[in-house]
CSV table of C-alpha atoms in Angstrom, one decimal:
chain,number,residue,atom,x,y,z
A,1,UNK,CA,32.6,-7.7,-14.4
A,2,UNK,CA,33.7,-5.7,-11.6
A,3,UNK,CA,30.9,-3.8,-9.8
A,4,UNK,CA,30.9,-1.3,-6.4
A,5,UNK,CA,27.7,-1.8,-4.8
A,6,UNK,CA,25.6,-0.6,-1.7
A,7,UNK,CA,22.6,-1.4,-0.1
A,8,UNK,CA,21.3,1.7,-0.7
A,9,UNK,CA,21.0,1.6,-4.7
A,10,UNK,CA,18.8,-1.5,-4.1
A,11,UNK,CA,16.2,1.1,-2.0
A,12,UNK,CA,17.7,-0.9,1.7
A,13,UNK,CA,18.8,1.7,4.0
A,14,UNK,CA,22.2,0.3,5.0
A,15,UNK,CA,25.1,2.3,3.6
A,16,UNK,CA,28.2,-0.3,3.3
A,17,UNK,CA,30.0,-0.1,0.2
A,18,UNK,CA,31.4,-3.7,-1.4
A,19,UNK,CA,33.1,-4.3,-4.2
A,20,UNK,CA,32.0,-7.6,-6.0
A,21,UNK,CA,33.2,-9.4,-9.1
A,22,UNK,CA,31.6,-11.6,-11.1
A,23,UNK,CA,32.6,-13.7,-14.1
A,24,UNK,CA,31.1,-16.1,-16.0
A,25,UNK,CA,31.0,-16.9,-20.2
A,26,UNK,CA,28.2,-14.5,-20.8
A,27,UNK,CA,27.6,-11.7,-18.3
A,28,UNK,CA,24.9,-9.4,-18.6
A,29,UNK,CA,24.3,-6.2,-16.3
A,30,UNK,CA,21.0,-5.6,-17.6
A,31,UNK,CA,19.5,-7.1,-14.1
A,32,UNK,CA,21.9,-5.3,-12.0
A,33,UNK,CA,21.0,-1.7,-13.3
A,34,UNK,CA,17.6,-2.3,-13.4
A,35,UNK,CA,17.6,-3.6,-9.4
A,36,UNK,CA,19.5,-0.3,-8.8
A,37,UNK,CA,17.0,2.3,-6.9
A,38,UNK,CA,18.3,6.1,-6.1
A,39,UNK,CA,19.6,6.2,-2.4
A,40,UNK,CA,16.8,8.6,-1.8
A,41,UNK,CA,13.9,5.7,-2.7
A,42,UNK,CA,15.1,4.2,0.7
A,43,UNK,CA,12.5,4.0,3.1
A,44,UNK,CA,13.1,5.7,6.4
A,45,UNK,CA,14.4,3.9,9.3
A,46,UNK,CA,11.4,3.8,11.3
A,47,UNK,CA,9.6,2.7,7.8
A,48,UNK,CA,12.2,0.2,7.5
A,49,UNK,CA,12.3,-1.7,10.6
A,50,UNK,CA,8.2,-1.4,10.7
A,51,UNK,CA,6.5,-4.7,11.6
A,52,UNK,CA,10.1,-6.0,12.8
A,53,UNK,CA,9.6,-8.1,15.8
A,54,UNK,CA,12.1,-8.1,18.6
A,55,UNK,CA,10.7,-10.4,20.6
A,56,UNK,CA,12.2,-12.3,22.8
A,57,UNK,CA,14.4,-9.3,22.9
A,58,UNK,CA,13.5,-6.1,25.5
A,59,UNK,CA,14.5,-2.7,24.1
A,60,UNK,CA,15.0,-1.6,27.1
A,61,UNK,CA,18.6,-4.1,27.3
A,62,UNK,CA,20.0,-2.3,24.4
A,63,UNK,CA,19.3,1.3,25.9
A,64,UNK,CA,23.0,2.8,25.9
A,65,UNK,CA,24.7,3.1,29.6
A,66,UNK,CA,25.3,7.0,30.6
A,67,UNK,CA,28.6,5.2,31.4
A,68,UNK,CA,29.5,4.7,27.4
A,69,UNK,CA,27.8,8.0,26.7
A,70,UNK,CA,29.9,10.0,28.9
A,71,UNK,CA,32.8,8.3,27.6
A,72,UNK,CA,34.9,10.5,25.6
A,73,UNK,CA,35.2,8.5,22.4
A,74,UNK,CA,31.2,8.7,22.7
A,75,UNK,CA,30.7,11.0,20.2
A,76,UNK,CA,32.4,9.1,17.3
A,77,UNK,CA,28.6,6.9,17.3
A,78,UNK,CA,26.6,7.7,14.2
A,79,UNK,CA,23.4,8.2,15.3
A,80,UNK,CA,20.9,7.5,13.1
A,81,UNK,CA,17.1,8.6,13.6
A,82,UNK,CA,13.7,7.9,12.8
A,83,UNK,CA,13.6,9.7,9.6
A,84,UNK,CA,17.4,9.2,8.3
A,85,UNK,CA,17.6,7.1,5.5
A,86,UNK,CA,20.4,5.2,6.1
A,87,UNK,CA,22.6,3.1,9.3
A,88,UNK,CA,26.3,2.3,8.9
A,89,UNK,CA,27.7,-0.7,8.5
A,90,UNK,CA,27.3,-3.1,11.3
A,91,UNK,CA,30.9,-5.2,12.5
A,92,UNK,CA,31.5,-8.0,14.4
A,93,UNK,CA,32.6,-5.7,17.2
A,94,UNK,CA,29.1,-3.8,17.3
A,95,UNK,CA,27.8,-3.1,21.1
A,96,UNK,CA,31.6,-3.9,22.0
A,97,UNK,CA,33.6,-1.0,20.6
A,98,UNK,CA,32.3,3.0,19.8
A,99,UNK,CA,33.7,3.6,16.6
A,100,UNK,CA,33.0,2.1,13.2
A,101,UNK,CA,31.3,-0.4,14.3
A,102,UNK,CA,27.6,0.3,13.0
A,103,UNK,CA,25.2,3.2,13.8
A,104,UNK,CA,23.0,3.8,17.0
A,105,UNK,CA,19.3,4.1,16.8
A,106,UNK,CA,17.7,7.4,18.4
A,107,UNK,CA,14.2,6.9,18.6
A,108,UNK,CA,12.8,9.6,19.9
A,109,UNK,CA,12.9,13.4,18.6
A,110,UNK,CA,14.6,14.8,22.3
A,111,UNK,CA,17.3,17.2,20.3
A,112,UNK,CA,20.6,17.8,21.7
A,113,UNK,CA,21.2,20.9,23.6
A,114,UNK,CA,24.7,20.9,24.9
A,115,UNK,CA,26.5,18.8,22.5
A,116,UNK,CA,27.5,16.2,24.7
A,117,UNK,CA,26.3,12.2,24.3
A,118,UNK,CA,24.7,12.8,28.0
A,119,UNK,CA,22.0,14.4,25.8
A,120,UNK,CA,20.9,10.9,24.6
A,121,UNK,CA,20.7,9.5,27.7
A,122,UNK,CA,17.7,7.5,27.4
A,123,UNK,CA,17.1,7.9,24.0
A,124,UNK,CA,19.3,5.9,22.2
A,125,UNK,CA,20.1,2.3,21.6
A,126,UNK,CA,21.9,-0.5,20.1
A,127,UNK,CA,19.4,-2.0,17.1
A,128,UNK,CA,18.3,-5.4,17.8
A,129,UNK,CA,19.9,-9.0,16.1
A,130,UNK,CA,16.4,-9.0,14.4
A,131,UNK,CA,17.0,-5.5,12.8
A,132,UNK,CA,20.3,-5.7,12.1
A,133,UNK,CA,19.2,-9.0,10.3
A,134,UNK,CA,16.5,-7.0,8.6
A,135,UNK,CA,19.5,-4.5,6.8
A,136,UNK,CA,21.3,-7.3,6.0
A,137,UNK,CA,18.3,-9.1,4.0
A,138,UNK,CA,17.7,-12.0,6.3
A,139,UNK,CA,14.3,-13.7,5.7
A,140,UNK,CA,12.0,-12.5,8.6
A,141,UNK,CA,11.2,-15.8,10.2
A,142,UNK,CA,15.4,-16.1,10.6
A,143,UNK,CA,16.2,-15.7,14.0
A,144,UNK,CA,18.8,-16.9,16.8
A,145,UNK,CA,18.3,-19.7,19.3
A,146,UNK,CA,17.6,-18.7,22.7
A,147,UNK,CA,20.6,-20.3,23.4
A,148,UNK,CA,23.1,-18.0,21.7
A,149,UNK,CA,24.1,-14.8,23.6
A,150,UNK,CA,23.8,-10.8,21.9
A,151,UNK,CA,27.2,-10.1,21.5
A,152,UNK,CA,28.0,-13.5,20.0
A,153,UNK,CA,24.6,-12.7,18.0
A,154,UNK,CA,26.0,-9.5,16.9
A,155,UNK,CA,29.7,-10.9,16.2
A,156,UNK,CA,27.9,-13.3,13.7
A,157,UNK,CA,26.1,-10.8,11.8
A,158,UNK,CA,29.1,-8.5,11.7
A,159,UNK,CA,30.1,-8.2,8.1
A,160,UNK,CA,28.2,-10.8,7.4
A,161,UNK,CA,27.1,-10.9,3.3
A,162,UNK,CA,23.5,-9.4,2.4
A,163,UNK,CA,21.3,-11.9,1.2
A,164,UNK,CA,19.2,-8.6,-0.7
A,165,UNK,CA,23.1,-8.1,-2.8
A,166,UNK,CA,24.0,-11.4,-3.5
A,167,UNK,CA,20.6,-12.3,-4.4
A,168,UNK,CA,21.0,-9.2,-7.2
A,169,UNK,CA,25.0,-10.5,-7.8
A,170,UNK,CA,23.6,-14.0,-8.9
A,171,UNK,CA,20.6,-12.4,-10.6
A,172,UNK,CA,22.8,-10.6,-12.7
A,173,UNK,CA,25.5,-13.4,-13.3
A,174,UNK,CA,22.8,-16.3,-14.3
A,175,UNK,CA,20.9,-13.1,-17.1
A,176,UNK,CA,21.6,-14.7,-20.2
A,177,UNK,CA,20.1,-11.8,-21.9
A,178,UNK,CA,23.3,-9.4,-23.3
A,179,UNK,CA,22.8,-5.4,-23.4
């Protein structure tokens, strides 16, 4: 069985489209469709990442430099917000390179005004390890040793699998029920 799935259709607001296929004697679906959520049952970012703890981490190191913001490439970042309901994927090269390499996190309201990336100067970030973790399904006691730097924390994450689909994928493979 060949399936396309998201995090999204499972009601986890991370938008990264995999394709998957499974095989076995007797495949069933029935699990898979029934796990499958509209994208707008996601929760909201802020609703999301509630409870997340960043500790040992201090927001205030992921703030983005006016340096990267002024940058021309700046505004290829997808920012997300509070209230969107759904971050791009996060790559190994997130909080390296600008583009397609996972979404920024605005958390506060300020609007933009002159349409440059100057206008989130201080409002935006890079999510943490532990909330990137979080999109990615990671058991909330998982964490990194102190040991291990961001960017190689990030690098690891970076297109990593999501425990949330293939914990759905092998749901749906071991169903001996057929449709």
């Amino acid at each position: 069985r060949e399936i396309l799935n998201t995090h999204t259709l499972l009601g986890i607001p991370y938008q990264r489209l995999r394709y998957y296929m499974l095989a076995t004697n007797t495949m069933s679906v029935k699990a898979l469709e029934e796990e499958k959520k509209e994208e707008h049952s996601c929760p909201t970012i802020v609703e999301y990442l509630a409870g997340v703890n960043n500790i040992p981490y201090k927001i205030e190191d992921f703030l983005l430099p006016d340096s990267l913001l002024s940058k021309s490439g700046s505004m290829a970042f997808d920012v997300a917000q509070t209230k969107d309901r759904k971050v791009v994927c996060f790559t190994h090269g997130y909080g390296k390179y600008i583009q397609g390499t996972g979404s920024i996190y605005q958390f506060s309201e300020k609007t933009k005004k002159s349409g440059s990336m100057l206008d989130y100067s201080g409002i935006v970030r890079y999510f943490t390890p532990t909330e990137i973790l979080r999109f990615h399904g990671f058991p909330t006691p998982f964490s990194f040793p102190l040991s291990v730097p961001i960017k190689k924390q990030f690098k690891l994450i970076g297109n990593s699998l999501s425990v949330d689909i293939v914990a759905c994928l092998l749901k749906t493979l071991f169903t001996t029920q057929n449709i």
